[in-house]
Amino acid sequence: MAAIDPRVAQVLDSRRTEHDSDDEDALIAELEEDDDGAFSALREKRLEQLHAEVSRAKLMKETLHGTYMEIKDERQLMDITTSTKLCVVHFMKPDFNRCRIMDEKLKVLAEKHFDTRFVNINVENAPFLVVKLNVKVLPCVLTFKDGVSSDRIIGFEGIGWKPDSFTTSELEARLLASGVLLRPKMTDD
């Protein structure tokens, strides 16, 4: 049997000495009056949490979280990956059909996952990073956690059951497994 809350026990004991009645409504009213201080403290704490969350959301929006943008310069890409806690980078070529498919899926995910920064870069604009990060097959998606590469998706490898197609939910599941997304948000495609 679970222990009774000390305040409830105190009210029950005081009521037993006054009257031996089991009037539940009176007991609840007495507990509510007694807990006003506790409820207001909880309310204040929750308001502080909500205020902090709104501030964090504003900061994320200012730093372009929730968008999927093309980076033109590899120096800028390095700055983003090292200054952002969670980042997904798509190395692509605009005229490759598979890269366009990956772009569409990543754009949908970017709009739902504010905690992760989503960017893409044309491989022609990033010759140093292509060599340094060993990008050989397109599309190539690299995930970064705290500035360190943590996973890579080469082509459509490891996403879905069919080799040439996949759903956004399947891509989300793969990114969740790599730890770059915090929780699932896709309901269906």
Short mmCIF file of N, CA and C in Angstrom, two decimals:
data_model
loop_
_atom_site.label_atom_id
_atom_site.label_comp_id
_atom_site.label_asym_id
_atom_site.label_seq_id
_atom_site.Cartn_x
_atom_site.Cartn_y
_atom_site.Cartn_z
N MET A 1 0.84 -1.18 0.00
CA MET A 1 0.00 0.00 0.00
C MET A 1 0.89 1.24 0.00
N ALA A 2 0.53 2.24 -0.82
CA ALA A 2 1.32 3.46 -0.94
C ALA A 2 1.14 4.35 0.28
N ALA A 3 2.18 5.07 0.60
CA ALA A 3 2.14 5.97 1.76
C ALA A 3 1.22 7.15 1.45
N ILE A 4 0.55 7.63 2.46
CA ILE A 4 -0.35 8.77 2.31
C ILE A 4 0.47 10.04 2.43
N ASP A 5 0.13 10.99 1.58
CA ASP A 5 0.79 12.29 1.62
C ASP A 5 0.64 12.88 3.02
N PRO A 6 1.71 13.47 3.58
CA PRO A 6 1.65 14.00 4.95
C PRO A 6 0.54 15.02 5.16
N ARG A 7 0.27 15.86 4.16
CA ARG A 7 -0.78 16.86 4.31
C ARG A 7 -2.16 16.20 4.37
N VAL A 8 -2.35 15.19 3.52
CA VAL A 8 -3.63 14.47 3.54
C VAL A 8 -3.81 13.79 4.88
N ALA A 9 -2.76 13.16 5.38
CA ALA A 9 -2.83 12.49 6.68
C ALA A 9 -3.16 13.49 7.79
N GLN A 10 -2.54 14.67 7.72
CA GLN A 10 -2.78 15.69 8.75
C GLN A 10 -4.25 16.12 8.73
N VAL A 11 -4.80 16.35 7.53
CA VAL A 11 -6.20 16.76 7.43
C VAL A 11 -7.11 15.64 7.90
N LEU A 12 -6.80 14.41 7.51
CA LEU A 12 -7.62 13.27 7.95
C LEU A 12 -7.59 13.13 9.46
N ASP A 13 -6.42 13.26 10.07
CA ASP A 13 -6.30 13.13 11.52
C ASP A 13 -7.04 14.25 12.23
N SER A 14 -6.93 15.48 11.74
CA SER A 14 -7.60 16.60 12.40
C SER A 14 -9.11 16.46 12.26
N ARG A 15 -9.58 15.96 11.15
CA ARG A 15 -11.01 15.77 10.95
C ARG A 15 -11.54 14.65 11.84
N ARG A 16 -10.74 13.64 12.09
CA ARG A 16 -11.17 12.52 12.93
C ARG A 16 -11.42 12.99 14.36
N THR A 17 -10.62 13.92 14.83
CA THR A 17 -10.80 14.40 16.19
C THR A 17 -11.99 15.35 16.29
N GLU A 18 -12.20 16.17 15.24
CA GLU A 18 -13.32 17.11 15.29
C GLU A 18 -14.65 16.38 15.12
N HIS A 19 -14.79 15.73 14.00
CA HIS A 19 -16.01 14.99 13.68
C HIS A 19 -15.56 13.68 13.07
N ASP A 20 -16.32 12.69 13.21
CA ASP A 20 -15.94 11.41 12.62
C ASP A 20 -16.65 11.22 11.28
N SER A 21 -16.84 12.31 10.54
CA SER A 21 -17.57 12.21 9.27
C SER A 21 -16.58 12.01 8.12
N ASP A 22 -17.02 11.33 7.09
CA ASP A 22 -16.18 11.08 5.91
C ASP A 22 -16.67 11.90 4.72
N ASP A 23 -16.95 13.15 4.95
CA ASP A 23 -17.45 14.01 3.89
C ASP A 23 -16.30 14.33 2.92
N GLU A 24 -16.29 13.65 1.80
CA GLU A 24 -15.19 13.77 0.83
C GLU A 24 -15.07 15.18 0.27
N ASP A 25 -16.18 15.84 -0.02
CA ASP A 25 -16.12 17.19 -0.58
C ASP A 25 -15.48 18.17 0.39
N ALA A 26 -15.81 18.05 1.65
CA ALA A 26 -15.21 18.93 2.65
C ALA A 26 -13.72 18.67 2.76
N LEU A 27 -13.32 17.42 2.68
CA LEU A 27 -11.91 17.06 2.75
C LEU A 27 -11.14 17.67 1.58
N ILE A 28 -11.70 17.54 0.37
CA ILE A 28 -11.04 18.10 -0.81
C ILE A 28 -10.95 19.61 -0.71
N ALA A 29 -12.02 20.26 -0.26
CA ALA A 29 -12.00 21.71 -0.10
C ALA A 29 -10.93 22.13 0.90
N GLU A 30 -10.83 21.40 1.99
CA GLU A 30 -9.82 21.71 3.00
C GLU A 30 -8.41 21.52 2.45
N LEU A 31 -8.21 20.46 1.66
CA LEU A 31 -6.90 20.22 1.05
C LEU A 31 -6.55 21.32 0.05
N GLU A 32 -7.55 21.76 -0.73
CA GLU A 32 -7.30 22.83 -1.70
C GLU A 32 -6.91 24.12 -0.99
N GLU A 33 -7.59 24.44 0.09
CA GLU A 33 -7.24 25.65 0.85
C GLU A 33 -5.83 25.53 1.42
N ASP A 34 -5.49 24.36 1.90
CA ASP A 34 -4.18 24.13 2.50
C ASP A 34 -3.07 24.20 1.46
N ASP A 35 -3.36 23.78 0.22
CA ASP A 35 -2.32 23.69 -0.82
C ASP A 35 -2.19 24.94 -1.68
N ASP A 36 -2.90 26.01 -1.37
CA ASP A 36 -2.81 27.21 -2.19
C ASP A 36 -1.37 27.65 -2.39
N GLY A 37 -0.58 27.64 -1.35
CA GLY A 37 0.83 28.03 -1.47
C GLY A 37 1.61 27.08 -2.36
N ALA A 38 1.35 25.79 -2.23
CA ALA A 38 2.06 24.80 -3.05
C ALA A 38 1.65 24.93 -4.52
N PHE A 39 0.35 25.14 -4.77
CA PHE A 39 -0.11 25.28 -6.15
C PHE A 39 0.45 26.54 -6.79
N SER A 40 0.50 27.63 -6.05
CA SER A 40 1.03 28.86 -6.64
C SER A 40 2.52 28.72 -6.92
N ALA A 41 3.24 27.98 -6.07
CA ALA A 41 4.67 27.75 -6.33
C ALA A 41 4.85 26.91 -7.59
N LEU A 42 4.01 25.87 -7.75
CA LEU A 42 4.06 25.05 -8.96
C LEU A 42 3.70 25.87 -10.19
N ARG A 43 2.69 26.71 -10.06
CA ARG A 43 2.26 27.56 -11.17
C ARG A 43 3.39 28.50 -11.59
N GLU A 44 4.05 29.11 -10.61
CA GLU A 44 5.17 30.02 -10.90
C GLU A 44 6.31 29.28 -11.59
N LYS A 45 6.61 28.10 -11.11
CA LYS A 45 7.70 27.31 -11.71
C LYS A 45 7.36 26.97 -13.16
N ARG A 46 6.11 26.58 -13.40
CA ARG A 46 5.69 26.23 -14.76
C ARG A 46 5.72 27.45 -15.68
N LEU A 47 5.32 28.61 -15.17
CA LEU A 47 5.38 29.84 -15.97
C LEU A 47 6.81 30.17 -16.34
N GLU A 48 7.74 29.98 -15.42
CA GLU A 48 9.16 30.21 -15.72
C GLU A 48 9.64 29.25 -16.81
N GLN A 49 9.21 27.98 -16.73
CA GLN A 49 9.58 27.00 -17.75
C GLN A 49 9.04 27.40 -19.12
N LEU A 50 7.78 27.84 -19.15
CA LEU A 50 7.18 28.25 -20.42
C LEU A 50 7.88 29.47 -20.99
N HIS A 51 8.23 30.42 -20.12
CA HIS A 51 8.95 31.62 -20.57
C HIS A 51 10.31 31.24 -21.16
N ALA A 52 11.02 30.33 -20.51
CA ALA A 52 12.32 29.88 -21.02
C ALA A 52 12.15 29.17 -22.36
N GLU A 53 11.10 28.38 -22.51
CA GLU A 53 10.85 27.66 -23.76
C GLU A 53 10.53 28.63 -24.90
N VAL A 54 9.74 29.66 -24.62
CA VAL A 54 9.43 30.66 -25.65
C VAL A 54 10.69 31.41 -26.05
N SER A 55 11.52 31.76 -25.09
CA SER A 55 12.79 32.43 -25.40
C SER A 55 13.68 31.55 -26.26
N ARG A 56 13.74 30.26 -25.93
CA ARG A 56 14.55 29.33 -26.71
C ARG A 56 14.01 29.20 -28.13
N ALA A 57 12.70 29.16 -28.28
CA ALA A 57 12.09 29.05 -29.62
C ALA A 57 12.40 30.29 -30.45
N LYS A 58 12.36 31.47 -29.83
CA LYS A 58 12.70 32.70 -30.55
C LYS A 58 14.16 32.68 -31.01
N LEU A 59 15.04 32.23 -30.13
CA LEU A 59 16.45 32.13 -30.48
C LEU A 59 16.66 31.15 -31.63
N MET A 60 15.98 30.01 -31.59
CA MET A 60 16.09 29.03 -32.66
C MET A 60 15.61 29.62 -33.99
N LYS A 61 14.52 30.36 -33.94
CA LYS A 61 13.99 30.97 -35.17
C LYS A 61 14.97 31.99 -35.72
N GLU A 62 15.59 32.78 -34.84
CA GLU A 62 16.58 33.77 -35.27
C GLU A 62 17.80 33.12 -35.91
N THR A 63 18.16 31.92 -35.46
CA THR A 63 19.32 31.23 -36.02
C THR A 63 18.91 30.27 -37.13
N LEU A 64 17.73 30.51 -37.72
CA LEU A 64 17.22 29.79 -38.89
C LEU A 64 16.95 28.31 -38.66
N HIS A 65 16.71 27.92 -37.41
CA HIS A 65 16.24 26.55 -37.16
C HIS A 65 14.81 26.48 -37.68
N GLY A 66 14.42 25.32 -38.18
CA GLY A 66 13.08 25.18 -38.74
C GLY A 66 13.04 25.49 -40.23
N THR A 67 14.20 25.83 -40.80
CA THR A 67 14.28 26.07 -42.24
C THR A 67 15.31 25.13 -42.85
N TYR A 68 15.22 24.98 -44.14
CA TYR A 68 16.19 24.17 -44.88
C TYR A 68 16.82 25.10 -45.89
N MET A 69 18.06 25.46 -45.65
CA MET A 69 18.66 26.46 -46.53
C MET A 69 19.92 25.95 -47.21
N GLU A 70 20.17 26.52 -48.38
CA GLU A 70 21.37 26.17 -49.13
C GLU A 70 22.51 27.07 -48.69
N ILE A 71 23.64 26.47 -48.41
CA ILE A 71 24.84 27.20 -48.03
C ILE A 71 25.72 27.29 -49.28
N LYS A 72 26.22 28.48 -49.56
CA LYS A 72 27.01 28.69 -50.78
C LYS A 72 28.51 28.55 -50.54
N ASP A 73 28.94 28.66 -49.29
CA ASP A 73 30.36 28.73 -48.99
C ASP A 73 30.72 27.66 -47.96
N GLU A 74 31.77 26.89 -48.22
CA GLU A 74 32.13 25.82 -47.29
C GLU A 74 32.63 26.35 -45.94
N ARG A 75 33.17 27.55 -45.91
CA ARG A 75 33.59 28.15 -44.63
C ARG A 75 32.36 28.40 -43.74
N GLN A 76 31.31 28.91 -44.36
CA GLN A 76 30.05 29.14 -43.63
C GLN A 76 29.48 27.81 -43.13
N LEU A 77 29.59 26.77 -43.93
CA LEU A 77 29.11 25.45 -43.52
C LEU A 77 29.88 24.95 -42.31
N MET A 78 31.19 25.13 -42.31
CA MET A 78 31.99 24.70 -41.16
C MET A 78 31.61 25.48 -39.91
N ASP A 79 31.34 26.78 -40.07
CA ASP A 79 30.90 27.59 -38.92
C ASP A 79 29.57 27.08 -38.37
N ILE A 80 28.64 26.75 -39.25
CA ILE A 80 27.33 26.26 -38.81
C ILE A 80 27.46 24.93 -38.08
N THR A 81 28.21 24.00 -38.64
CA THR A 81 28.31 22.67 -38.02
C THR A 81 29.05 22.70 -36.70
N THR A 82 29.98 23.63 -36.53
CA THR A 82 30.72 23.68 -35.27
C THR A 82 29.99 24.50 -34.20
N SER A 83 29.11 25.40 -34.61
CA SER A 83 28.42 26.24 -33.62
C SER A 83 27.02 25.74 -33.27
N THR A 84 26.55 24.73 -33.97
CA THR A 84 25.20 24.19 -33.74
C THR A 84 25.30 22.84 -33.07
N LYS A 85 24.47 22.62 -32.06
CA LYS A 85 24.50 21.36 -31.32
C LYS A 85 24.14 20.17 -32.21
N LEU A 86 23.05 20.27 -32.96
CA LEU A 86 22.59 19.19 -33.84
C LEU A 86 22.41 19.74 -35.25
N CYS A 87 23.04 19.09 -36.23
CA CYS A 87 23.00 19.60 -37.59
C CYS A 87 22.97 18.46 -38.60
N VAL A 88 22.18 18.64 -39.66
CA VAL A 88 22.11 17.69 -40.77
C VAL A 88 22.56 18.43 -42.02
N VAL A 89 23.57 17.89 -42.71
CA VAL A 89 24.11 18.52 -43.92
C VAL A 89 23.94 17.57 -45.10
N HIS A 90 23.32 18.10 -46.15
CA HIS A 90 23.13 17.32 -47.37
C HIS A 90 24.10 17.83 -48.43
N PHE A 91 25.06 16.99 -48.79
CA PHE A 91 25.96 17.30 -49.90
C PHE A 91 25.25 16.83 -51.17
N MET A 92 25.02 17.77 -52.09
CA MET A 92 24.16 17.46 -53.23
C MET A 92 24.63 18.12 -54.50
N LYS A 93 23.99 17.73 -55.57
CA LYS A 93 24.17 18.36 -56.86
C LYS A 93 22.76 18.59 -57.39
N PRO A 94 22.40 19.83 -57.72
CA PRO A 94 21.01 20.15 -58.06
C PRO A 94 20.43 19.37 -59.24
N ASP A 95 21.27 18.96 -60.17
CA ASP A 95 20.74 18.27 -61.35
C ASP A 95 20.61 16.76 -61.16
N PHE A 96 20.92 16.24 -59.97
CA PHE A 96 20.74 14.81 -59.68
C PHE A 96 19.33 14.60 -59.11
N ASN A 97 18.57 13.70 -59.73
CA ASN A 97 17.20 13.45 -59.29
C ASN A 97 17.16 12.95 -57.84
N ARG A 98 18.05 12.06 -57.48
CA ARG A 98 18.05 11.53 -56.10
C ARG A 98 18.34 12.64 -55.09
N CYS A 99 19.16 13.60 -55.46
CA CYS A 99 19.43 14.73 -54.56
C CYS A 99 18.18 15.58 -54.38
N ARG A 100 17.40 15.76 -55.45
CA ARG A 100 16.15 16.51 -55.34
C ARG A 100 15.17 15.79 -54.42
N ILE A 101 15.10 14.47 -54.53
CA ILE A 101 14.21 13.68 -53.66
C ILE A 101 14.63 13.86 -52.20
N MET A 102 15.93 13.73 -51.93
CA MET A 102 16.43 13.90 -50.56
C MET A 102 16.14 15.31 -50.05
N ASP A 103 16.33 16.32 -50.92
CA ASP A 103 16.05 17.70 -50.54
C ASP A 103 14.61 17.88 -50.09
N GLU A 104 13.67 17.31 -50.84
CA GLU A 104 12.25 17.43 -50.49
C GLU A 104 11.97 16.84 -49.11
N LYS A 105 12.53 15.68 -48.84
CA LYS A 105 12.30 15.01 -47.55
C LYS A 105 12.93 15.80 -46.40
N LEU A 106 14.15 16.29 -46.61
CA LEU A 106 14.83 17.05 -45.56
C LEU A 106 14.13 18.37 -45.27
N LYS A 107 13.56 18.99 -46.30
CA LYS A 107 12.83 20.25 -46.10
C LYS A 107 11.62 20.03 -45.19
N VAL A 108 10.90 18.93 -45.41
CA VAL A 108 9.74 18.60 -44.56
C VAL A 108 10.20 18.39 -43.12
N LEU A 109 11.29 17.65 -42.94
CA LEU A 109 11.79 17.38 -41.59
C LEU A 109 12.27 18.66 -40.91
N ALA A 110 12.91 19.54 -41.67
CA ALA A 110 13.43 20.79 -41.09
C ALA A 110 12.31 21.63 -40.49
N GLU A 111 11.17 21.65 -41.13
CA GLU A 111 10.04 22.44 -40.64
C GLU A 111 9.45 21.87 -39.35
N LYS A 112 9.69 20.60 -39.08
CA LYS A 112 9.12 19.96 -37.89
C LYS A 112 10.10 19.85 -36.73
N HIS A 113 11.38 19.84 -37.01
CA HIS A 113 12.40 19.62 -35.98
C HIS A 113 13.22 20.90 -35.76
N PHE A 114 12.75 21.75 -34.83
CA PHE A 114 13.42 23.02 -34.56
C PHE A 114 14.74 22.85 -33.82
N ASP A 115 14.93 21.74 -33.14
CA ASP A 115 16.16 21.55 -32.37
C ASP A 115 17.36 21.23 -33.25
N THR A 116 17.12 20.86 -34.49
CA THR A 116 18.19 20.46 -35.41
C THR A 116 18.25 21.44 -36.57
N ARG A 117 19.44 21.81 -36.95
CA ARG A 117 19.65 22.70 -38.09
C ARG A 117 19.84 21.85 -39.34
N PHE A 118 19.10 22.16 -40.41
CA PHE A 118 19.17 21.44 -41.68
C PHE A 118 19.70 22.37 -42.76
N VAL A 119 20.77 21.95 -43.44
CA VAL A 119 21.34 22.74 -44.54
C VAL A 119 21.77 21.80 -45.66
N ASN A 120 21.96 22.41 -46.84
CA ASN A 120 22.54 21.65 -47.94
C ASN A 120 23.61 22.50 -48.60
N ILE A 121 24.51 21.84 -49.32
CA ILE A 121 25.55 22.54 -50.05
C ILE A 121 25.83 21.79 -51.34
N ASN A 122 25.98 22.55 -52.41
CA ASN A 122 26.34 21.98 -53.69
C ASN A 122 27.79 21.52 -53.60
N VAL A 123 28.07 20.29 -54.01
CA VAL A 123 29.44 19.76 -53.89
C VAL A 123 30.44 20.59 -54.68
N GLU A 124 29.98 21.26 -55.72
CA GLU A 124 30.88 22.11 -56.51
C GLU A 124 31.35 23.33 -55.72
N ASN A 125 30.60 23.72 -54.70
CA ASN A 125 30.97 24.86 -53.86
C ASN A 125 31.79 24.45 -52.64
N ALA A 126 32.04 23.15 -52.49
CA ALA A 126 32.74 22.67 -51.29
C ALA A 126 33.81 21.63 -51.63
N PRO A 127 34.76 21.96 -52.50
CA PRO A 127 35.75 20.95 -52.89
C PRO A 127 36.61 20.46 -51.73
N PHE A 128 36.98 21.35 -50.82
CA PHE A 128 37.80 20.95 -49.68
C PHE A 128 37.05 19.97 -48.79
N LEU A 129 35.80 20.30 -48.43
CA LEU A 129 35.01 19.43 -47.55
C LEU A 129 34.66 18.10 -48.21
N VAL A 130 34.44 18.11 -49.51
CA VAL A 130 34.13 16.86 -50.22
C VAL A 130 35.30 15.89 -50.07
N VAL A 131 36.52 16.40 -50.20
CA VAL A 131 37.70 15.54 -50.04
C VAL A 131 37.90 15.18 -48.57
N LYS A 132 37.84 16.19 -47.70
CA LYS A 132 38.09 15.99 -46.27
C LYS A 132 37.09 15.01 -45.64
N LEU A 133 35.83 15.10 -46.04
CA LEU A 133 34.78 14.25 -45.46
C LEU A 133 34.50 13.00 -46.30
N ASN A 134 35.29 12.82 -47.35
CA ASN A 134 35.22 11.61 -48.17
C ASN A 134 33.84 11.41 -48.80
N VAL A 135 33.30 12.48 -49.38
CA VAL A 135 32.00 12.42 -50.06
C VAL A 135 32.26 11.95 -51.49
N LYS A 136 31.78 10.74 -51.81
CA LYS A 136 32.02 10.17 -53.14
C LYS A 136 30.74 9.83 -53.89
N VAL A 137 29.67 9.54 -53.17
CA VAL A 137 28.39 9.17 -53.78
C VAL A 137 27.35 10.19 -53.34
N LEU A 138 26.51 10.61 -54.30
CA LEU A 138 25.45 11.58 -53.98
C LEU A 138 24.09 10.89 -54.10
N PRO A 139 23.13 11.30 -53.32
CA PRO A 139 23.24 12.27 -52.23
C PRO A 139 24.00 11.70 -51.04
N CYS A 140 24.62 12.59 -50.31
CA CYS A 140 25.34 12.20 -49.10
C CYS A 140 24.88 13.11 -47.96
N VAL A 141 24.31 12.53 -46.94
CA VAL A 141 23.82 13.29 -45.79
C VAL A 141 24.70 12.96 -44.60
N LEU A 142 25.29 14.00 -44.01
CA LEU A 142 26.11 13.83 -42.82
C LEU A 142 25.42 14.47 -41.64
N THR A 143 25.47 13.82 -40.50
CA THR A 143 24.90 14.40 -39.28
C THR A 143 26.04 14.82 -38.37
N PHE A 144 25.84 15.93 -37.69
CA PHE A 144 26.84 16.47 -36.78
C PHE A 144 26.21 16.70 -35.41
N LYS A 145 26.91 16.24 -34.38
CA LYS A 145 26.50 16.51 -33.00
C LYS A 145 27.66 17.22 -32.33
N ASP A 146 27.41 18.43 -31.85
CA ASP A 146 28.44 19.25 -31.21
C ASP A 146 29.67 19.41 -32.09
N GLY A 147 29.45 19.59 -33.40
CA GLY A 147 30.54 19.85 -34.32
C GLY A 147 31.29 18.63 -34.81
N VAL A 148 30.89 17.44 -34.39
CA VAL A 148 31.58 16.22 -34.78
C VAL A 148 30.64 15.37 -35.65
N SER A 149 31.15 14.91 -36.78
CA SER A 149 30.35 14.06 -37.66
C SER A 149 29.99 12.77 -36.93
N SER A 150 28.69 12.45 -36.89
CA SER A 150 28.25 11.29 -36.12
C SER A 150 27.66 10.17 -36.98
N ASP A 151 27.21 10.49 -38.19
CA ASP A 151 26.61 9.47 -39.04
C ASP A 151 26.61 9.97 -40.47
N ARG A 152 26.49 9.06 -41.41
CA ARG A 152 26.38 9.44 -42.82
C ARG A 152 25.41 8.51 -43.52
N ILE A 153 24.63 9.10 -44.42
CA ILE A 153 23.71 8.35 -45.27
C ILE A 153 24.22 8.54 -46.69
N ILE A 154 24.61 7.45 -47.32
CA ILE A 154 25.15 7.50 -48.67
C ILE A 154 24.07 7.01 -49.62
N GLY A 155 23.69 7.86 -50.57
CA GLY A 155 22.57 7.51 -51.45
C GLY A 155 21.31 7.39 -50.62
N PHE A 156 20.57 6.31 -50.83
CA PHE A 156 19.38 6.04 -50.01
C PHE A 156 19.63 4.84 -49.12
N GLU A 157 20.89 4.53 -48.90
CA GLU A 157 21.29 3.35 -48.14
C GLU A 157 20.79 3.41 -46.69
N GLY A 158 20.17 2.33 -46.26
CA GLY A 158 19.72 2.23 -44.87
C GLY A 158 18.43 2.96 -44.57
N ILE A 159 17.74 3.41 -45.63
CA ILE A 159 16.47 4.11 -45.44
C ILE A 159 15.38 3.33 -46.16
N GLY A 160 14.42 2.84 -45.44
CA GLY A 160 13.28 2.18 -46.06
C GLY A 160 13.58 0.80 -46.60
N TRP A 161 12.53 0.21 -47.17
CA TRP A 161 12.62 -1.17 -47.67
C TRP A 161 12.99 -1.22 -49.14
N LYS A 162 12.60 -0.23 -49.90
CA LYS A 162 12.87 -0.23 -51.33
C LYS A 162 14.16 0.53 -51.60
N PRO A 163 15.00 0.04 -52.48
CA PRO A 163 16.28 0.70 -52.70
C PRO A 163 16.18 2.08 -53.37
N ASP A 164 15.11 2.33 -54.14
CA ASP A 164 15.02 3.59 -54.87
C ASP A 164 14.00 4.58 -54.32
N SER A 165 13.30 4.23 -53.26
CA SER A 165 12.34 5.17 -52.70
C SER A 165 12.21 4.95 -51.20
N PHE A 166 11.79 5.99 -50.52
CA PHE A 166 11.61 5.92 -49.07
C PHE A 166 10.65 7.02 -48.66
N THR A 167 10.08 6.88 -47.48
CA THR A 167 9.17 7.90 -46.97
C THR A 167 9.92 8.85 -46.05
N THR A 168 9.32 9.98 -45.81
CA THR A 168 9.92 10.95 -44.89
C THR A 168 10.01 10.37 -43.49
N SER A 169 9.02 9.57 -43.11
CA SER A 169 9.05 8.92 -41.79
C SER A 169 10.22 7.97 -41.66
N GLU A 170 10.55 7.27 -42.75
CA GLU A 170 11.70 6.36 -42.72
C GLU A 170 13.01 7.13 -42.58
N LEU A 171 13.11 8.26 -43.27
CA LEU A 171 14.30 9.10 -43.13
C LEU A 171 14.39 9.66 -41.71
N GLU A 172 13.24 10.08 -41.17
CA GLU A 172 13.21 10.57 -39.80
C GLU A 172 13.67 9.50 -38.82
N ALA A 173 13.22 8.27 -39.03
CA ALA A 173 13.63 7.17 -38.14
C ALA A 173 15.14 6.96 -38.20
N ARG A 174 15.71 7.07 -39.38
CA ARG A 174 17.16 6.90 -39.53
C ARG A 174 17.90 8.02 -38.79
N LEU A 175 17.42 9.26 -38.93
CA LEU A 175 18.06 10.38 -38.25
C LEU A 175 17.85 10.32 -36.74
N LEU A 176 16.72 9.79 -36.31
CA LEU A 176 16.49 9.57 -34.87
C LEU A 176 17.50 8.57 -34.33
N ALA A 177 17.73 7.51 -35.09
CA ALA A 177 18.68 6.47 -34.66
C ALA A 177 20.10 7.03 -34.56
N SER A 178 20.42 8.01 -35.39
CA SER A 178 21.76 8.60 -35.34
C SER A 178 21.88 9.62 -34.20
N GLY A 179 20.76 9.98 -33.59
CA GLY A 179 20.79 10.88 -32.44
C GLY A 179 20.74 12.35 -32.78
N VAL A 180 20.52 12.69 -34.04
CA VAL A 180 20.50 14.09 -34.44
C VAL A 180 19.10 14.70 -34.37
N LEU A 181 18.08 13.86 -34.26
CA LEU A 181 16.71 14.32 -34.00
C LEU A 181 16.33 13.84 -32.61
N LEU A 182 15.55 14.65 -31.90
CA LEU A 182 15.24 14.34 -30.51
C LEU A 182 14.05 13.42 -30.32
N ARG A 183 13.00 13.60 -31.13
CA ARG A 183 11.82 12.75 -30.99
C ARG A 183 11.06 12.71 -32.32
N PRO A 184 10.30 11.64 -32.56
CA PRO A 184 9.57 11.54 -33.83
C PRO A 184 8.44 12.56 -33.90
N LYS A 185 8.26 13.16 -35.07
CA LYS A 185 7.19 14.13 -35.25
C LYS A 185 6.38 13.88 -36.51
N MET A 186 6.81 12.95 -37.34
CA MET A 186 6.09 12.65 -38.58
C MET A 186 4.94 11.70 -38.26
N THR A 187 3.77 12.03 -38.77
CA THR A 187 2.63 11.13 -38.59
C THR A 187 2.45 10.28 -39.84
N ASP A 188 2.53 10.90 -40.99
CA ASP A 188 2.50 10.17 -42.26
C ASP A 188 3.03 11.08 -43.35
N ASP A 189 3.24 10.51 -44.52
CA ASP A 189 3.77 11.30 -45.65
C ASP A 189 2.61 11.86 -46.40
#
